[in-house]
Amino acid sequence: MYLKCTSHLITEEQLKKTKAIVEKFGAPGGMGEFLQKKLLERSEHTANWVYDYWLEDMYLSNRLALPVNSSPVMVFPKQNFRSQSDTLRFAAHLISGVLEYKSLIDGRALPVDYARGQLAGTPLCMDQYNKVFTSYRLPGPKTDTLVAQKSTVMPEPEHIIVACKNQFFVLDVVINFRRLNEKDLYTQLERIRKMSDIEEERLPPIGLLTSDDRTQWAEARSMLIKDSTNRDSIDMIERCLCLVCLDEPSGTELTDTNRALLMLHGGGTDKNGGNRWYDKPMQFVIGADGSCGVVCEHSPFEGIVLVQCTEYLLRYMRGSPSKLVRAASMSELPAPRQLHWKCSADIQTFLTSSADKLQRLVKNLDMNVSKFTGYGKEFIKKQKMSPDAYVQVALQFTFYRCHGCLVPTYESASIRRFQEGRVDNIRSSTPEALAFVKAMDVEKMELLWTAIKAQTNYTILAITGMAIDNHLLGLREIAKELKLEKPELFSDTTYATSIHFILSTSQVPTTEEMFCCYGPVVPNGYGACYNPQTDHIIFCVSSFCDSAETSSDLFVKTLEGCLKEMQDLCTKCNTEAKPADSTKRKDGTTKLDYSC
Ligand code: COA
C-alpha cells in the first residue's frame, strides 16, 4: 500500500530503489516482521499502541511556533458590540457557558458521540473531551510535554485567565465552593478592564514568548521561572481552565479572511499578538470590534471536539438569554489579581526576538477564506458520491491545474472508533486521482468515479484503523525504542517525500455559522480546511507568501473553476440517474483497491 501511495509521486529511478527496500523490509524473517511482532506485543499492554508515538511525532517534538503552524482556530460570526459593556456582557455570557460545559464534562454527562457519514453509527471514544480544559503544553528544549490536571466533580477553586492589553488577570470562577454567576463574572470583568487601563501598571507583553518556536520559548521560560514572581504567574496560567482574550479593535476591515488572520496570529505585535498564551488549549478571543473566535492548542484534541464545544457555547448563548438584568450584588467578591512579571535584560532580548519572529509570521501568511456557492453537499450526494471524497478529488484537480503534478497529501481521518484514537492519514493523492485529473481535459466521467471510489475506499480503511501512516510510524518508533539501526525504509528519500505534506487538508463541518482554519504544515505547502454545507462549501486556504511556488488566491480561484468543471461533467453525464456504485461486483460485494 505504501508503494501504491507513493509510486506515482516519485521518479522512476527512486521508485526502483524504494521497491527493493520495501521488498527487503517485508521479506519473511526480515526487519518488518520483527518490528511488527514487537508492535503487537506493545498493543497487548497499551490502550492504544500508536497514541504516544503519534502525539510525540505529530505535535510534541515539532519545534515550530504554535500560531499559524500548529494551532487551528474557529472563527465566530462577526459580533456587533455597541459599547465596552456589550463586549464584557458577551464575555461573561460565554464564560458562563464554558463553566456549564466544563461541569458536563466533569460529571461525565456529555452524550457519547456516534460516527456520522461513512460507517455511521459506531460510538466514539470521548477521552479527548476530558483534556479540553485541563491540559497544558509545556515547552521543552527537545520536546514538549502535554501536562494533564485531574478533573474533579467537586467545585474546586478554579480560575480563568483574562488577557487584556497584553496583561494577564486571574479571574476566580469558583469562590467559597460557589460558581460565579454571569452577573458576578461581568462585575469582575469590568474590574479587570479598569485595572488594565492603568498605564503605570502595564508590564511587558510576556505572552509574545509563547508565540516563538518551542525551543526558544523553553529557554526563555526556564530563565523566567528563576524568579519566584514569574514562577507564580506562570503557574497560575498553566493551571487555568482557559484564557479569555479581550482584544483591542484591530483597525482592519472585518472580512472573513481578515478575521481568520486575526484569530491565527492576533495581527502581530502592534495589534493583539501579545494578548495570547499559546500553550493553553482554549483561548477565547473577544475583540472590541466584534472579531471573535477560539484559538486552540491542537495536541490534546481534534477540531471535531473543538467544534462540539464551541457549538454548545454558541447555542448556550443564543438559548439562555444574558442574565444581567438585576443590579450587581457581589461587591464582596475579592478583586481579580493582575499577574506580575520581573523582566531581566535577558528576557527583554528574548521578547524582542519573539516579537520579530511573530511579525515575520504575520507578514508571511497568505490566506483566502471563500464561500463556494455553486453547489454544496446536496448536489454531490445526488450524484451518489461521498461529498468528502468529491471535495478531496477537487482539491487534487486544483493542485494539478495550479502546479502540473500531484504531491503527498494529508487528510485527517478520525480513528475515535478506537480507545484513545486520534487521527490517521487518508493519502488523497491516489493514482486514480492522478488519472482523473490528467484525463479531465478530455472529460472522463469513468475516471472521476474511479477517483471518488479510491478516495472513499481509503477513507473507510483509515477510519477503521487500516491506513499506513500510523502503522509505519509505529514500526519506525519501535525500532528507535529498541535502539536498532534505523531501517532503510525510513531513511529512504521516498519516505521523507511521502511525509512532506505539501497539501494538508481537513474537513471540519459545523452546524453553527462559523468556520475553522489553520496554516500550511510545510514552507512550500497549502493548508486547506473545508466546511461542506447543503448548498455551499466554505474553503479556508493558507500558504506562505515567501514561497514562490504557492498562492492561496490562485489556488482558490482554480478550485472554483475545477468544482464547476466537475459539476458540468456530472450534469452532462447525468450521474444522478446512474447506479450508485459502478465498481460493485456481480455478487454485490465492493472491490476495495487499497485493501492490505
Ligand atoms: N451517495 C450519497 N450520499 C453519500 C455517499 C454516496 N455515495 N457517500 C456519503 N454520503 C453521505 C453520507 O451518508 C453523509 O450523509 P449525512 O450528511 O446525512 O451524514 C454525507 O454524505 C457525508 O459523508 P462523506 O462526505 O462521505 O464524509 P464523512 O462525513 O464520512 O467524513 C471523513 C469523512 C474522513 C472527513 C470523516 O470520517 C472523518 O474522519 N472526520 C474527521 C476529520 C477530522 O478529524 N477533522 C478535524 C481535524 S483537526
GROMACS .gro file of C-alpha atoms in nm, residues 182-462:
model
  281
  182GLU     CA    1  -2.298   3.567   3.496
  183LYS     CA    2  -2.362   3.887   3.689
  184ASP     CA    3  -2.060   3.827   3.913
  185LEU     CA    4  -1.848   3.744   3.611
  186TYR     CA    5  -1.949   4.068   3.443
  187THR     CA    6  -1.860   4.267   3.758
  188GLN     CA    7  -1.518   4.100   3.771
  189LEU     CA    8  -1.455   4.158   3.400
  190GLU     CA    9  -1.537   4.526   3.443
  191ARG     CA   10  -1.286   4.545   3.726
  192ILE     CA   11  -1.025   4.379   3.505
  193ARG     CA   12  -1.095   4.621   3.222
  194LYS     CA   13  -1.043   4.913   3.462
  195MET     CA   14  -0.722   4.766   3.601
  196SER     CA   15  -0.586   4.721   3.251
  197ASP     CA   16  -0.643   5.091   3.180
  198ILE     CA   17  -0.387   5.196   3.443
  199GLU     CA   18  -0.088   5.264   3.221
  200GLU     CA   19   0.168   5.279   3.503
  201GLU     CA   20   0.088   4.918   3.597
  202ARG     CA   21   0.142   4.783   3.245
  203LEU     CA   22   0.404   4.513   3.215
  204PRO     CA   23   0.586   4.389   2.904
  205PRO     CA   24   0.385   4.160   2.672
  206ILE     CA   25   0.521   3.832   2.812
  207GLY     CA   26   0.263   3.632   2.613
  208LEU     CA   27   0.469   3.701   2.300
  209LEU     CA   28   0.725   3.449   2.423
  210THR     CA   29   0.468   3.169   2.379
  211SER     CA   30   0.435   3.258   2.009
  212ASP     CA   31   0.801   3.177   1.949
  213ASP     CA   32   0.940   2.844   1.831
  214ARG     CA   33   0.924   2.584   2.104
  215THR     CA   34   1.295   2.552   2.183
  216GLN     CA   35   1.335   2.928   2.212
  217TRP     CA   36   1.027   2.957   2.437
  218ALA     CA   37   1.151   2.666   2.651
  219GLU     CA   38   1.480   2.851   2.701
  220ALA     CA   39   1.306   3.180   2.783
  221ARG     CA   40   1.068   3.002   3.021
  222SER     CA   41   1.345   2.838   3.222
  223MET     CA   42   1.510   3.178   3.256
  224LEU     CA   43   1.180   3.340   3.351
  225ILE     CA   44   1.096   3.092   3.628
  226LYS     CA   45   1.424   3.154   3.811
  227ASP     CA   46   1.234   3.443   3.965
  228SER     CA   47   0.962   3.342   4.212
  229THR     CA   48   0.717   3.616   4.100
  230ASN     CA   49   0.738   3.490   3.743
  231ARG     CA   50   0.712   3.132   3.860
  232ASP     CA   51   0.389   3.207   4.047
  233SER     CA   52   0.244   3.391   3.747
  234ILE     CA   53   0.328   3.110   3.505
  235ASP     CA   54   0.187   2.857   3.749
  236MET     CA   55  -0.147   3.041   3.756
  237ILE     CA   56  -0.162   3.042   3.376
  238GLU     CA   57  -0.068   2.677   3.345
  239ARG     CA   58  -0.342   2.572   3.588
  240CYS     CA   59  -0.625   2.785   3.448
  241LEU     CA   60  -0.932   2.645   3.271
  242CYS     CA   61  -0.883   2.859   2.965
  243LEU     CA   62  -0.796   3.209   2.852
  244VAL     CA   63  -1.037   3.483   2.756
  245CYS     CA   64  -0.853   3.739   2.543
  246LEU     CA   65  -1.024   4.078   2.538
  247ASP     CA   66  -0.871   4.222   2.221
  248GLU     CA   67  -0.837   4.585   2.119
  249PRO     CA   68  -1.002   4.688   1.789
  250SER     CA   69  -0.787   4.559   1.506
  251GLY     CA   70  -0.832   4.858   1.277
  252THR     CA   71  -0.884   4.629   0.977
  253GLU     CA   72  -1.188   4.563   0.765
  254LEU     CA   73  -1.351   4.257   0.919
  255THR     CA   74  -1.381   4.032   0.614
  256ASP     CA   75  -1.385   3.654   0.669
  257THR     CA   76  -1.020   3.635   0.562
  258ASN     CA   77  -0.909   3.916   0.793
  259ARG     CA   78  -1.098   3.770   1.088
  260ALA     CA   79  -0.931   3.435   1.020
  261LEU     CA   80  -0.590   3.607   1.017
  262LEU     CA   81  -0.665   3.788   1.344
  263MET     CA   82  -0.754   3.458   1.511
  264LEU     CA   83  -0.447   3.280   1.371
  265HIS     CA   84  -0.186   3.533   1.487
  266GLY     CA   85  -0.358   3.824   1.659
  267GLY     CA   86  -0.249   4.069   1.389
  268GLY     CA   87   0.109   4.092   1.519
  269THR     CA   88   0.279   4.287   1.794
  270ASP     CA   89   0.117   4.621   1.713
  271LYS     CA   90  -0.229   4.462   1.734
  272ASN     CA   91  -0.320   4.174   1.966
  273GLY     CA   92  -0.029   3.935   1.906
  274GLY     CA   93   0.091   3.964   2.269
  275ASN     CA   94  -0.259   3.924   2.414
  276ARG     CA   95  -0.228   3.542   2.398
  277TRP     CA   96  -0.079   3.244   2.579
  278TYR     CA   97  -0.044   2.980   2.307
  279ASP     CA   98   0.036   2.681   2.532
  280LYS     CA   99  -0.318   2.670   2.671
  281PRO     CA  100  -0.562   2.458   2.465
  282MET     CA  101  -0.855   2.701   2.468
  283GLN     CA  102  -0.821   3.076   2.416
  284PHE     CA  103  -1.150   3.254   2.354
  285VAL     CA  104  -1.084   3.576   2.167
  286ILE     CA  105  -1.334   3.858   2.205
  287GLY     CA  106  -1.237   4.162   2.001
  288ALA     CA  107  -1.388   4.502   2.080
  289ASP     CA  108  -1.455   4.537   1.706
  290GLY     CA  109  -1.663   4.217   1.701
  291SER     CA  110  -1.395   3.984   1.572
  292CYS     CA  111  -1.435   3.671   1.788
  293GLY     CA  112  -1.335   3.306   1.791
  294VAL     CA  113  -1.123   3.040   1.959
  295VAL     CA  114  -0.754   2.962   1.922
  296CYS     CA  115  -0.679   2.601   2.003
  297GLU     CA  116  -0.355   2.429   2.101
  298HIS     CA  117  -0.400   2.115   1.899
  299SER     CA  118  -0.210   1.843   2.088
  300PRO     CA  119  -0.485   1.740   2.337
  301PHE     CA  120  -0.781   1.708   2.094
  302GLU     CA  121  -0.908   1.729   1.737
  303GLY     CA  122  -1.100   2.000   1.556
  304ILE     CA  123  -1.421   1.797   1.576
  305VAL     CA  124  -1.415   1.814   1.959
  306LEU     CA  125  -1.342   2.186   1.934
  307VAL     CA  126  -1.647   2.226   1.707
  308GLN     CA  127  -1.869   2.035   1.951
  309CYS     CA  128  -1.757   2.256   2.238
  310THR     CA  129  -1.789   2.588   2.055
  311GLU     CA  130  -2.124   2.495   1.903
  312TYR     CA  131  -2.250   2.417   2.252
  313LEU     CA  132  -2.133   2.762   2.365
  314LEU     CA  133  -2.294   2.946   2.073
  315ARG     CA  134  -2.620   2.756   2.128
  316TYR     CA  135  -2.599   2.824   2.502
  317MET     CA  136  -2.557   3.195   2.439
  318ARG     CA  137  -2.847   3.201   2.198
  319GLY     CA  138  -3.074   2.983   2.408
  320SER     CA  139  -3.010   3.121   2.755
  321PRO     CA  140  -3.052   3.496   2.748
  322SER     CA  141  -2.794   3.704   2.925
  323LYS     CA  142  -2.880   3.716   3.298
  324LEU     CA  143  -2.759   4.063   3.381
  325VAL     CA  144  -3.094   4.226   3.444
  326ARG     CA  145  -3.072   4.278   3.818
  327ALA     CA  146  -2.817   4.503   3.982
  328ALA     CA  147  -2.478   4.357   4.071
  329SER     CA  148  -2.471   4.231   4.428
  330MET     CA  149  -2.128   4.086   4.472
  331SER     CA  150  -1.927   4.384   4.587
  332GLU     CA  151  -1.778   4.146   4.845
  333LEU     CA  152  -1.611   3.944   4.570
  334PRO     CA  153  -1.234   3.956   4.603
  335ALA     CA  154  -1.081   4.170   4.329
  336PRO     CA  155  -0.926   3.986   4.033
  337ARG     CA  156  -0.545   3.984   4.050
  338GLN     CA  157  -0.305   4.104   3.787
  339LEU     CA  158  -0.014   3.869   3.723
  340HIS     CA  159   0.328   4.025   3.773
  341TRP     CA  160   0.650   3.972   3.583
  342LYS     CA  161   1.009   4.053   3.657
  343CYS     CA  162   1.178   4.110   3.326
  344SER     CA  163   1.556   4.080   3.324
  345ALA     CA  164   1.763   4.215   3.035
  346ASP     CA  165   1.788   3.859   2.901
  347ILE     CA  166   1.410   3.824   2.898
  348GLN     CA  167   1.385   4.158   2.717
  349THR     CA  168   1.619   4.021   2.450
  350PHE     CA  169   1.403   3.709   2.415
  351LEU     CA  170   1.094   3.931   2.389
  352THR     CA  171   1.246   4.141   2.109
  353SER     CA  172   1.337   3.828   1.916
  354SER     CA  173   0.991   3.669   1.968
  355ALA     CA  174   0.825   3.992   1.852
  356ASP     CA  175   1.040   3.998   1.536
  357LYS     CA  176   0.955   3.638   1.454
  358LEU     CA  177   0.584   3.692   1.509
  359GLN     CA  178   0.594   3.991   1.274
  360ARG     CA  179   0.759   3.776   1.009
  361LEU     CA  180   0.493   3.508   1.054
  362VAL     CA  181   0.218   3.769   1.022
  363LYS     CA  182   0.368   3.914   0.704
  364ASN     CA  183   0.424   3.570   0.557
  365LEU     CA  184   0.073   3.426   0.585
  366ASP     CA  185  -0.122   3.422   0.261
  367MET     CA  186  -0.482   3.339   0.347
  368ASN     CA  187  -0.800   3.313   0.146
  369VAL     CA  188  -1.137   3.229   0.302
  370SER     CA  189  -1.405   3.185   0.040
  371LYS     CA  190  -1.756   3.057   0.012
  372PHE     CA  191  -1.817   2.846  -0.297
  373THR     CA  192  -2.185   2.899  -0.369
  374GLY     CA  193  -2.212   2.698  -0.694
  375TYR     CA  194  -2.342   2.398  -0.502
  376GLY     CA  195  -2.289   2.204  -0.181
  377LYS     CA  196  -2.323   1.855  -0.032
  378GLU     CA  197  -2.673   1.810  -0.170
  379PHE     CA  198  -2.568   1.817  -0.537
  380ILE     CA  199  -2.281   1.576  -0.467
  381LYS     CA  200  -2.498   1.330  -0.274
  382LYS     CA  201  -2.744   1.334  -0.564
  383GLN     CA  202  -2.459   1.211  -0.785
  384LYS     CA  203  -2.434   0.922  -0.535
  385MET     CA  204  -2.085   1.027  -0.438
  386SER     CA  205  -1.935   1.095  -0.097
  387PRO     CA  206  -1.913   1.476  -0.057
  388ASP     CA  207  -1.585   1.444   0.130
  389ALA     CA  208  -1.428   1.225  -0.139
  390TYR     CA  209  -1.558   1.464  -0.405
  391VAL     CA  210  -1.402   1.770  -0.238
  392GLN     CA  211  -1.075   1.582  -0.195
  393VAL     CA  212  -1.067   1.488  -0.564
  394ALA     CA  213  -1.148   1.852  -0.646
  395LEU     CA  214  -0.850   1.963  -0.433
  396GLN     CA  215  -0.626   1.721  -0.624
  397PHE     CA  216  -0.763   1.852  -0.951
  398THR     CA  217  -0.694   2.209  -0.835
  399PHE     CA  218  -0.340   2.132  -0.728
  400TYR     CA  219  -0.276   1.965  -1.063
  401ARG     CA  220  -0.415   2.266  -1.250
  402CYS     CA  221  -0.201   2.506  -1.043
  403HIS     CA  222   0.122   2.306  -1.032
  404GLY     CA  223   0.108   2.038  -1.304
  405CYS     CA  224   0.164   1.744  -1.069
  406LEU     CA  225   0.023   1.577  -0.757
  407VAL     CA  226   0.200   1.582  -0.421
  408PRO     CA  227   0.184   1.384  -0.095
  409THR     CA  228  -0.141   1.491   0.065
  410TYR     CA  229  -0.269   1.461   0.419
  411GLU     CA  230  -0.635   1.434   0.502
  412SER     CA  231  -0.720   1.373   0.865
  413ALA     CA  232  -0.931   1.065   0.929
  414SER     CA  233  -1.079   1.028   1.272
  415ILE     CA  234  -0.995   0.699   1.446
  416ARG     CA  235  -1.203   0.774   1.754
  417ARG     CA  236  -1.374   0.438   1.693
  418PHE     CA  237  -1.072   0.308   1.887
  419GLN     CA  238  -0.993   0.383   2.251
  420GLU     CA  239  -0.776   0.697   2.274
  421GLY     CA  240  -0.785   0.710   1.893
  422ARG     CA  241  -0.690   1.042   1.736
  423VAL     CA  242  -0.636   1.050   1.357
  424ASP     CA  243  -0.466   0.868   1.074
  425ASN     CA  244  -0.400   0.996   0.726
  426ILE     CA  245  -0.603   0.948   0.410
  427ARG     CA  246  -0.345   0.985   0.133
  428SER     CA  247  -0.573   1.164  -0.110
  429SER     CA  248  -0.328   1.194  -0.399
  430THR     CA  249  -0.423   0.846  -0.519
  431PRO     CA  250  -0.307   0.711  -0.859
  432GLU     CA  251  -0.675   0.715  -0.956
  433ALA     CA  252  -0.696   1.087  -0.876
  434LEU     CA  253  -0.389   1.144  -1.095
  435ALA     CA  254  -0.551   0.950  -1.382
  436PHE     CA  255  -0.867   1.157  -1.344
  437VAL     CA  256  -0.701   1.499  -1.330
  438LYS     CA  257  -0.478   1.414  -1.626
  439ALA     CA  258  -0.780   1.300  -1.828
  440MET     CA  259  -1.004   1.586  -1.723
  441ASP     CA  260  -0.900   1.787  -2.026
  442VAL     CA  261  -1.067   1.519  -2.236
  443GLU     CA  262  -1.358   1.466  -1.999
  444LYS     CA  263  -1.362   1.123  -1.841
  445MET     CA  264  -1.656   1.055  -1.614
  446GLU     CA  265  -1.546   0.696  -1.552
  447LEU     CA  266  -1.218   0.823  -1.414
  448LEU     CA  267  -1.398   1.066  -1.181
  449TRP     CA  268  -1.597   0.770  -1.049
  450THR     CA  269  -1.281   0.565  -1.004
  451ALA     CA  270  -1.103   0.853  -0.826
  452ILE     CA  271  -1.401   0.909  -0.593
  453LYS     CA  272  -1.420   0.538  -0.525
  454ALA     CA  273  -1.046   0.515  -0.445
  455GLN     CA  274  -1.077   0.812  -0.209
  456THR     CA  275  -1.384   0.665  -0.036
  457ASN     CA  276  -1.217   0.323  -0.002
  458TYR     CA  277  -0.909   0.481   0.152
  459THR     CA  278  -1.132   0.677   0.392
  460ILE     CA  279  -1.300   0.356   0.508
  461LEU     CA  280  -0.964   0.187   0.560
  462ALA     CA  281  -0.832   0.490   0.752
   0.00000   0.00000   0.00000
